[in-house]
CSV table of C-alpha atoms and ligand atoms in Angstrom, one decimal:
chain,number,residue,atom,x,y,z
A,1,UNK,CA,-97.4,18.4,57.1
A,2,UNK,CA,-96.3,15.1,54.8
A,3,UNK,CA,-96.3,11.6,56.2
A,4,UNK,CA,-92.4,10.7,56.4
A,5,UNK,CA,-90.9,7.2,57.1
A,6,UNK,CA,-87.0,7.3,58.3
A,7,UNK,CA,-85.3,4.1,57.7
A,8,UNK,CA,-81.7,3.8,59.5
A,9,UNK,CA,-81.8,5.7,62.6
A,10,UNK,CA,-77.4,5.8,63.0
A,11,UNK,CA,-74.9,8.2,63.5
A,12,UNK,CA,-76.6,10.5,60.7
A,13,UNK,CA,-79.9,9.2,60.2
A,14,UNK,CA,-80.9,9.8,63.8
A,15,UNK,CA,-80.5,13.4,64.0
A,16,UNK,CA,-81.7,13.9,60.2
A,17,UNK,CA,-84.7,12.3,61.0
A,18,UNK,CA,-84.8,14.4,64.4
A,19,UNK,CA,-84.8,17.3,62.1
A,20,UNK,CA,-87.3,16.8,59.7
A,21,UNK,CA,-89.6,16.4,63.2
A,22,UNK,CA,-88.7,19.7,64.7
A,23,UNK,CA,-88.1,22.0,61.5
A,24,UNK,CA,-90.6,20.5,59.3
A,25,UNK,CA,-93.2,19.4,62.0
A,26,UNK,CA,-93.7,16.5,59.7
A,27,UNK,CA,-95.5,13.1,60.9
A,28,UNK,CA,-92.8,10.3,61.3
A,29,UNK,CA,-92.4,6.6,61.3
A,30,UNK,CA,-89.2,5.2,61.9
A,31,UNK,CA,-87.4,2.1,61.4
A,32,UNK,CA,-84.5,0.2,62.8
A,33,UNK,CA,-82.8,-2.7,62.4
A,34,UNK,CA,-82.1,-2.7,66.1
A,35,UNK,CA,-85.9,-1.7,67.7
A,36,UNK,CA,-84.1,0.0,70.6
A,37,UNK,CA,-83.0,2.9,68.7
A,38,UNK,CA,-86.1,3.6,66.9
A,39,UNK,CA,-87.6,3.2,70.5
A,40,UNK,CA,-85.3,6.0,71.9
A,41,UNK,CA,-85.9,8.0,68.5
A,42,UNK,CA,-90.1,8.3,69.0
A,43,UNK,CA,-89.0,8.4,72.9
A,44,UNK,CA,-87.2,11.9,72.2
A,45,UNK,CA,-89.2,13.1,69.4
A,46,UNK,CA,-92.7,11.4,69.0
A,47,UNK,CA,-94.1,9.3,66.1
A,48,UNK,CA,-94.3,6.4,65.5
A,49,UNK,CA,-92.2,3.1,65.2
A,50,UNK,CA,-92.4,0.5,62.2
A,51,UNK,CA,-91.0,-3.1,63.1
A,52,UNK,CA,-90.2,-3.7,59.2
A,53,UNK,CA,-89.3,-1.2,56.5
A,54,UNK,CA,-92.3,-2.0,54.4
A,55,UNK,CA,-94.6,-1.2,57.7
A,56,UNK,CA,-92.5,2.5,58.1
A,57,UNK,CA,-93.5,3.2,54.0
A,58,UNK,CA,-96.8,1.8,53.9
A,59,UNK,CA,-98.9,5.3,54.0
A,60,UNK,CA,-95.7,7.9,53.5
A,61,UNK,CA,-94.9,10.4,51.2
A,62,UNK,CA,-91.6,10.7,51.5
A,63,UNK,CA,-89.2,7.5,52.9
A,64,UNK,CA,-86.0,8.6,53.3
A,65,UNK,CA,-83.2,6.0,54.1
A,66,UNK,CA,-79.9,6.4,56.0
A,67,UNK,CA,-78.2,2.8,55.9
A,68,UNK,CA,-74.5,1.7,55.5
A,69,UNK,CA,-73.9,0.5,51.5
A,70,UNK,CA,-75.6,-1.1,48.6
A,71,UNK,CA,-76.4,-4.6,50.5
A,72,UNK,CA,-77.8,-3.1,53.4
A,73,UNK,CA,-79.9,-0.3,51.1
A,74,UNK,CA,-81.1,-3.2,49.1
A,75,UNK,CA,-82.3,-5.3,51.9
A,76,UNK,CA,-84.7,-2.5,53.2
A,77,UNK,CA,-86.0,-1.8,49.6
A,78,UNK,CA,-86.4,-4.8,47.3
A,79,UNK,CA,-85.6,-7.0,50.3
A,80,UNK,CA,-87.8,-9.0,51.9
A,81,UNK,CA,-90.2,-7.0,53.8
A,82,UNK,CA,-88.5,-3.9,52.4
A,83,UNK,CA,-90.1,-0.6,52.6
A,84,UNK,CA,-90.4,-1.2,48.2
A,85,UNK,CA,-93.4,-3.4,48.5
A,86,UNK,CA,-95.6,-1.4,50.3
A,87,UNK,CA,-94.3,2.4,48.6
A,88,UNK,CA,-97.6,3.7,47.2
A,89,UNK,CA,-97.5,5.5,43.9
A,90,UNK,CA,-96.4,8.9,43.8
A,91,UNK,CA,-94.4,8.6,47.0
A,92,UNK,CA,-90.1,9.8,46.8
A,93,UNK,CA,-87.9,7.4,48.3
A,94,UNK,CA,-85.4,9.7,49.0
A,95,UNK,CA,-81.6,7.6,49.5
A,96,UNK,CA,-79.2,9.1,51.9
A,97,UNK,CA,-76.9,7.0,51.9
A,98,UNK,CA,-73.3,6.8,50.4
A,99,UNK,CA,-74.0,3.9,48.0
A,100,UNK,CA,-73.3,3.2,44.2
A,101,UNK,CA,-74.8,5.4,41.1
A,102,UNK,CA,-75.8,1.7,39.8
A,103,UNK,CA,-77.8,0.8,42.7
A,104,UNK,CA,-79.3,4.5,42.5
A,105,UNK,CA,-80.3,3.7,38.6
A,106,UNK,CA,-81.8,0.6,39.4
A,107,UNK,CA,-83.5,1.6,42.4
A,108,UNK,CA,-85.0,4.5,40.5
A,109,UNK,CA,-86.2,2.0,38.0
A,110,UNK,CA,-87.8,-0.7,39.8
A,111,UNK,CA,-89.6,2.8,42.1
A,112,UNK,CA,-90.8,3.9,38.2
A,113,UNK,CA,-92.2,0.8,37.9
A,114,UNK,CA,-94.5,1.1,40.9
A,115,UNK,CA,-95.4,4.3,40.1
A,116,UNK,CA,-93.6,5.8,42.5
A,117,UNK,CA,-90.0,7.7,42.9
A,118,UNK,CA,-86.2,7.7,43.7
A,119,UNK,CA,-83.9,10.2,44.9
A,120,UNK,CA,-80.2,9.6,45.6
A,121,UNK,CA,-79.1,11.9,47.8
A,122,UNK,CA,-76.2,11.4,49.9
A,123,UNK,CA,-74.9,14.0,52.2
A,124,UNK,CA,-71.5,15.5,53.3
A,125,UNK,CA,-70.5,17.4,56.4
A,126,UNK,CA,-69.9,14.4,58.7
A,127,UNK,CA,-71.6,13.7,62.3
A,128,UNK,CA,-71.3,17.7,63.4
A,129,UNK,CA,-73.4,18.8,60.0
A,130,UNK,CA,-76.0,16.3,61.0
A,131,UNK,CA,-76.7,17.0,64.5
A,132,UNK,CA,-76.4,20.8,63.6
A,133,UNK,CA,-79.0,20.1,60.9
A,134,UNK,CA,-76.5,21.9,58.4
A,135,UNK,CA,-75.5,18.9,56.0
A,136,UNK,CA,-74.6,19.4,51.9
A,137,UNK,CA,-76.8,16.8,50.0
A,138,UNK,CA,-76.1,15.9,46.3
A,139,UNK,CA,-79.2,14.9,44.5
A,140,UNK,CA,-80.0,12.9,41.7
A,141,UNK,CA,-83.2,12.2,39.8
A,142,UNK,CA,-86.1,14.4,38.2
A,143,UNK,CA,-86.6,17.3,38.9
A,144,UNK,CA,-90.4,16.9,39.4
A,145,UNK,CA,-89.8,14.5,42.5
A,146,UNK,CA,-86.5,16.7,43.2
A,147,UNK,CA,-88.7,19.9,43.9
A,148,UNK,CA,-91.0,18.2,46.1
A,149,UNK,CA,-88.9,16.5,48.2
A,150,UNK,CA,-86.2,19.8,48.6
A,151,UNK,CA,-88.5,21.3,51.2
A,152,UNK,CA,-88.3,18.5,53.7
A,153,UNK,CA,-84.7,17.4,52.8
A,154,UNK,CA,-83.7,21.2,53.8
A,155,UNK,CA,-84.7,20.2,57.6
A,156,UNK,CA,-81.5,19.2,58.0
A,157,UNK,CA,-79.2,20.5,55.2
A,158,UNK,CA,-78.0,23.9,54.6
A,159,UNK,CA,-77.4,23.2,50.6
A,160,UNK,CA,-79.1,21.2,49.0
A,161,UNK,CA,-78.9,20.9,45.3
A,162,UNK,CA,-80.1,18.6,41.7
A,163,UNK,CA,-76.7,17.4,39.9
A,164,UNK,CA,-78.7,15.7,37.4
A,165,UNK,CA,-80.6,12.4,36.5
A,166,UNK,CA,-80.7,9.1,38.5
A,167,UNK,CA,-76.9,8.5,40.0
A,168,UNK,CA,-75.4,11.9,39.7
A,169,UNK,CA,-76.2,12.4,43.3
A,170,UNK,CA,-73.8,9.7,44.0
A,171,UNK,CA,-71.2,10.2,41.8
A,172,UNK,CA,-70.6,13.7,43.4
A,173,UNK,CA,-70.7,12.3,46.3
A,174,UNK,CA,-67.3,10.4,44.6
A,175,UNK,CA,-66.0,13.3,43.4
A,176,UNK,CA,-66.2,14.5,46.9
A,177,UNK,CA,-64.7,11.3,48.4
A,178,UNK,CA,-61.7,12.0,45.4
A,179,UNK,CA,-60.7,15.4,47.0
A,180,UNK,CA,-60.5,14.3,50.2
A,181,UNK,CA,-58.8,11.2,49.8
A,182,UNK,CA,-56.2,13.4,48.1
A,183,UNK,CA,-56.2,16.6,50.3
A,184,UNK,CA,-55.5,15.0,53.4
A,185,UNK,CA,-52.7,12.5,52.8
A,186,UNK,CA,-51.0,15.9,51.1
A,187,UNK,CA,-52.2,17.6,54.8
A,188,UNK,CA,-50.9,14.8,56.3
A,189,UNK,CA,-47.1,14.6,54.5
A,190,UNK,CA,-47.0,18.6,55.1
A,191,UNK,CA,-47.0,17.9,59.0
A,192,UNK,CA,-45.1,14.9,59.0
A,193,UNK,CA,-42.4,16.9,57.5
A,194,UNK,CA,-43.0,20.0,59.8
A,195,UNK,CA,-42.3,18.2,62.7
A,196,UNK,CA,-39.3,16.2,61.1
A,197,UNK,CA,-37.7,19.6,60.2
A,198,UNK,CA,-38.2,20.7,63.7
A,199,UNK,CA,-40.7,23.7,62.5
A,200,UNK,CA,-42.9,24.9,65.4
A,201,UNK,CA,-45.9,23.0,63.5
A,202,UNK,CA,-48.4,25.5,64.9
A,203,UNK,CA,-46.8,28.5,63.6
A,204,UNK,CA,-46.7,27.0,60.5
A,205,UNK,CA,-50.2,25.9,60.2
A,206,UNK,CA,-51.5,29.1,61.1
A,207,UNK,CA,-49.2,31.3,58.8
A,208,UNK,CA,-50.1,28.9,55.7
A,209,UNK,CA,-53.8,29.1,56.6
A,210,UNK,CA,-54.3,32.1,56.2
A,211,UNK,CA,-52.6,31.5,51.9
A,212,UNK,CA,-53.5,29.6,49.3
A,213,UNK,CA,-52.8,26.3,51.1
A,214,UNK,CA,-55.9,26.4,53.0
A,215,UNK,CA,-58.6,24.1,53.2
A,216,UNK,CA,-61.4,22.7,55.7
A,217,UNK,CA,-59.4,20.1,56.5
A,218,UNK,CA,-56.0,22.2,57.1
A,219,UNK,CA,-58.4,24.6,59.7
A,220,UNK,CA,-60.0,21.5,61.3
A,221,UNK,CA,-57.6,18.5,61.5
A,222,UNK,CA,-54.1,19.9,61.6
A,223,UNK,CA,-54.0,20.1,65.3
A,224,UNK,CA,-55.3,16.6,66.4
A,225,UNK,CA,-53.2,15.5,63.4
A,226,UNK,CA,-50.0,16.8,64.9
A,227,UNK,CA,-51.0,15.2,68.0
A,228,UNK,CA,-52.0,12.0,66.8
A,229,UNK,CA,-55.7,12.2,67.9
A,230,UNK,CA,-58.3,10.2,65.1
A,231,UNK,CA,-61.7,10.5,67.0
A,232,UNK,CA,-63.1,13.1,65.1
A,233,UNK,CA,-65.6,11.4,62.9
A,234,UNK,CA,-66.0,9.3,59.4
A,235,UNK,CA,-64.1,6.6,59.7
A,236,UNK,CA,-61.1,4.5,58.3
A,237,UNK,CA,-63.7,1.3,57.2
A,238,UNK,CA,-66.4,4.0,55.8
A,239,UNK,CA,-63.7,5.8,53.3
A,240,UNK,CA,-62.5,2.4,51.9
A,241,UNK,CA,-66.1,1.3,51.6
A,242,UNK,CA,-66.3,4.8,49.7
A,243,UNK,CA,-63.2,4.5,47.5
A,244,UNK,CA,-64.3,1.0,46.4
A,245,UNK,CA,-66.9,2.7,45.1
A,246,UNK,CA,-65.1,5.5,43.4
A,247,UNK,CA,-62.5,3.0,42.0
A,248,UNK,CA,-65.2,0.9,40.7
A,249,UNK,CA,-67.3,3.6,38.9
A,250,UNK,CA,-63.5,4.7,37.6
A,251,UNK,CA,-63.1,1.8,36.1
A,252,UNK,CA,-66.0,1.9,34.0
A,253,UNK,CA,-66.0,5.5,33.2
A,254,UNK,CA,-62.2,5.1,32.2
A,255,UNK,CA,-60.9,8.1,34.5
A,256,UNK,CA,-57.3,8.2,36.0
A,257,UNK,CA,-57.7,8.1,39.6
A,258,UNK,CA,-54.0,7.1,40.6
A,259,UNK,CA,-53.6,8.8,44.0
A,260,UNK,CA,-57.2,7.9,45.0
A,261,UNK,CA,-55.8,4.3,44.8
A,262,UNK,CA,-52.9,4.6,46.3
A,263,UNK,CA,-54.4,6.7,49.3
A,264,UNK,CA,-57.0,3.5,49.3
A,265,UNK,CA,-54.1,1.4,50.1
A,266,UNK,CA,-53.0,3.9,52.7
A,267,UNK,CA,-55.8,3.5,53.8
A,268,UNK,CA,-55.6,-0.6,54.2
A,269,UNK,CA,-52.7,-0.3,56.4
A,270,UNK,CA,-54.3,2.4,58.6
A,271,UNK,CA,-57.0,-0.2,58.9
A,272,UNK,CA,-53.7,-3.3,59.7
A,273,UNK,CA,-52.5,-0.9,62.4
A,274,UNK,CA,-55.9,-0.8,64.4
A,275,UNK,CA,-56.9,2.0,62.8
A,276,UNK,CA,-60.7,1.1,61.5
A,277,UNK,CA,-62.7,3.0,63.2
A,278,UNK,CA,-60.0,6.0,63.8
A,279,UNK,CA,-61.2,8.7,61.3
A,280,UNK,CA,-59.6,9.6,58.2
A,281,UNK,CA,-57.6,11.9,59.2
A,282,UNK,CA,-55.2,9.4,60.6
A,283,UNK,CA,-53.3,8.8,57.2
A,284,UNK,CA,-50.6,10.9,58.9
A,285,UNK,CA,-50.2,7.6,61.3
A,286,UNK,CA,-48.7,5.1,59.2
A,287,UNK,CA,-46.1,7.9,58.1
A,288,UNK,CA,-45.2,8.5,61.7
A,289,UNK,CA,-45.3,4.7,62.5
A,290,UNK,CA,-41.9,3.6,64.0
B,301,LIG,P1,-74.1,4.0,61.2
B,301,LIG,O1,-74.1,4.8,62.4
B,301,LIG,O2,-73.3,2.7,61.2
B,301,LIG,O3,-75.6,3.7,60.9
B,301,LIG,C1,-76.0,2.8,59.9
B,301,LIG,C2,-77.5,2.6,60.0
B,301,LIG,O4,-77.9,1.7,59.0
B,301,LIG,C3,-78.0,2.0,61.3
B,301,LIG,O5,-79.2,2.5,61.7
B,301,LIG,C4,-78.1,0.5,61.0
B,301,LIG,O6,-78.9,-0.2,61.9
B,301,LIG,C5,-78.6,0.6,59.6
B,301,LIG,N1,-78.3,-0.6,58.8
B,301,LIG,C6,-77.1,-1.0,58.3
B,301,LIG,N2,-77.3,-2.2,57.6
B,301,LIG,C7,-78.6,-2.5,57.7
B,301,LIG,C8,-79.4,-3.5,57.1
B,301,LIG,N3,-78.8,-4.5,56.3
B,301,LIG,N4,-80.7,-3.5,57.3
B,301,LIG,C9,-81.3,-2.6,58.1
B,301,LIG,N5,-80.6,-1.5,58.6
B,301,LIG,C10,-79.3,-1.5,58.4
B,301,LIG,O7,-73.6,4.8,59.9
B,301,LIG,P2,-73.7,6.4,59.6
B,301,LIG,O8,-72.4,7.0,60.1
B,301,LIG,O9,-75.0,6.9,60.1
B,301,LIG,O10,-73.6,6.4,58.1
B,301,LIG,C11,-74.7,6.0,57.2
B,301,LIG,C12,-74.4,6.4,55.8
B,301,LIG,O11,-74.0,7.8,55.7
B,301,LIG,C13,-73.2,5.6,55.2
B,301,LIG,O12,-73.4,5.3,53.9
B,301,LIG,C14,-72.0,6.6,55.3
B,301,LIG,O13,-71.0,6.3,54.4
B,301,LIG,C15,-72.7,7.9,55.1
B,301,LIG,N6,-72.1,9.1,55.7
B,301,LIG,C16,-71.6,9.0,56.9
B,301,LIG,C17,-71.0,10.2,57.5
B,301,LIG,C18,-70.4,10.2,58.9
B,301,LIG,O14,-69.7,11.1,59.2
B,301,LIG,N7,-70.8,9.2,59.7
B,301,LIG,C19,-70.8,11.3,56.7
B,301,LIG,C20,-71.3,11.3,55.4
B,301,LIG,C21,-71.9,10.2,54.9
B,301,LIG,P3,-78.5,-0.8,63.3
B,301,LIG,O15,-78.7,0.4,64.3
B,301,LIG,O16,-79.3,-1.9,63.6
B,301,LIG,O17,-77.0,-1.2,63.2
């Protein structure tokens, strides 16, 4: 049993966290910005509650960290009272959040510095993979730290694998974030036009399912798509947060990424026609806008 802190108790971080209680029988603090959650948290599974992020790392050996993006993940680190000035030496900060591969690098050195280390590991598989405990997480960092921290990151993950040094978590996170931007506004365009051409849009779905047009997405979304339903998870505001990052890491690595930019921009108007916290499946409403 390891001393774990969990800071950012949201729509993920809350079950993850509830996870690493009940699979890995671990001893937890957590913290939240907003007490009450943490207060439910320790209400449904035990543990204890830290009022700052430093107080939830002080005696932990892992710290793992589920907030929103770079800002907010920098605040409870090297912010003031963040959980980085009380991390002891040889403890893993372990990053779940989707976040830049430049705050990861930076984060990982200023955690070297104490003595201590840094994992970024952000995870796929949306609201369902967390409260299922069965979430892909993308690691980056050494592979000392890495095969420590594996055991208790596999509470709530049913893959969980090293891409490499410091940032490569995060940057297949992007490349993850690239094929979906993609894949649905194609997913999107192929229903639009079924229902213009007066297909029955079910049939068609379910016959190319089942060839080589198929994908998670097709299976999943199609039907809430055709019927203009967008309450099914990661939302409009989170995927441009995402592609900002994407397109910014593009432009310094020098790679094309002209549909993820236009599907960003897609994206903006979904976000014009009320659509920011619809999820991002609801590209196909700005083609079926009036
Ligand atoms: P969420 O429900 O909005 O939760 C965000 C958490 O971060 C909350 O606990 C929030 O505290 C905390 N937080 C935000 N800014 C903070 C700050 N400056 N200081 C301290 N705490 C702060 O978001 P989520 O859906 O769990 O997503 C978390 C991360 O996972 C994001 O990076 C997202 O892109 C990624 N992700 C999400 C999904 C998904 O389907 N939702 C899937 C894959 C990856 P409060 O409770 O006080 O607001």
């Amino acid at each position: 049993m390891s001393k774990v802190a969990f800071i950012g108790l949201g729509v993920m971080g809350y079950p993850m966290a509830g996870h690493i209680r009940s699979k890995g029988q671990h001893d937890l603090t957590v913290y939240n910005r907003t007490l009450s959650k943490a207060q439910a948290w320790v209400a449904e599974f035990g543990g204890q509650v830290a009022l700052t992020p430093e107080e939830a790392a002080k005696d932990a050996d892992f710290v793992f960290c589920c907030v929103g993006n770079d800002d907010d993940l920098r605040q409870v680190t090297t912010g003031e009272r963040g959980a980085f000035s009380s991390l002891r030496p040889g403890a893993i900060f372990v990053d779940n959040t989707t976040a830049s591969a430049t705050i990861a690098r930076e984060l990982h050195a200023v955690a070297a510095a104490r003595g201590a280390h840094f994992l970024d590991a952000p995870v796929s598989g949306g609201q369902a993979g967390a409260q299922n405990g069965v979430l892909t997480v993308m690691v980056g960092g050494d592979p000392e730290s890495f095969a420590r921290a594996e055991p208790v990151i596999s509470c709530f993950a049913r893959a969980v694998k090293l891409m490499g040094p410091s940032g490569a978590g995060q940057l297949t996170k992007m490349v993850n974030q690239i094929c979906i931007a993609g894949l649905v506004q194609g997913l999107a365009e192929a229903i639009h036009f079924a229902q213009k051409a007066g297909l029955d849009v079910a049939a068609a779905m379910e016959t190319i399912s089942k060839g080589a047009a198929q994908s998670w997405q097709m299976e999943n979304r199609w039907k809430t798509m055709a019927e203009g339903k967008f309450d099914f998870g990661f939302a409009v505001d989170w995927m441009r947060k995402d592609m900002a990052i994407v397109l910014d890491e593009a432009r310094g690595n020098g790679a094309n990424l002209p549909v993820s930019a236009l599907v960003d921009q897609f994206y903006a108007e979904v976000q014009a026609m009320g659509g920011r916290r619809w999820d991002t499946s609801s590209l196909i409403a700005r083609l079926n806008r009036k």
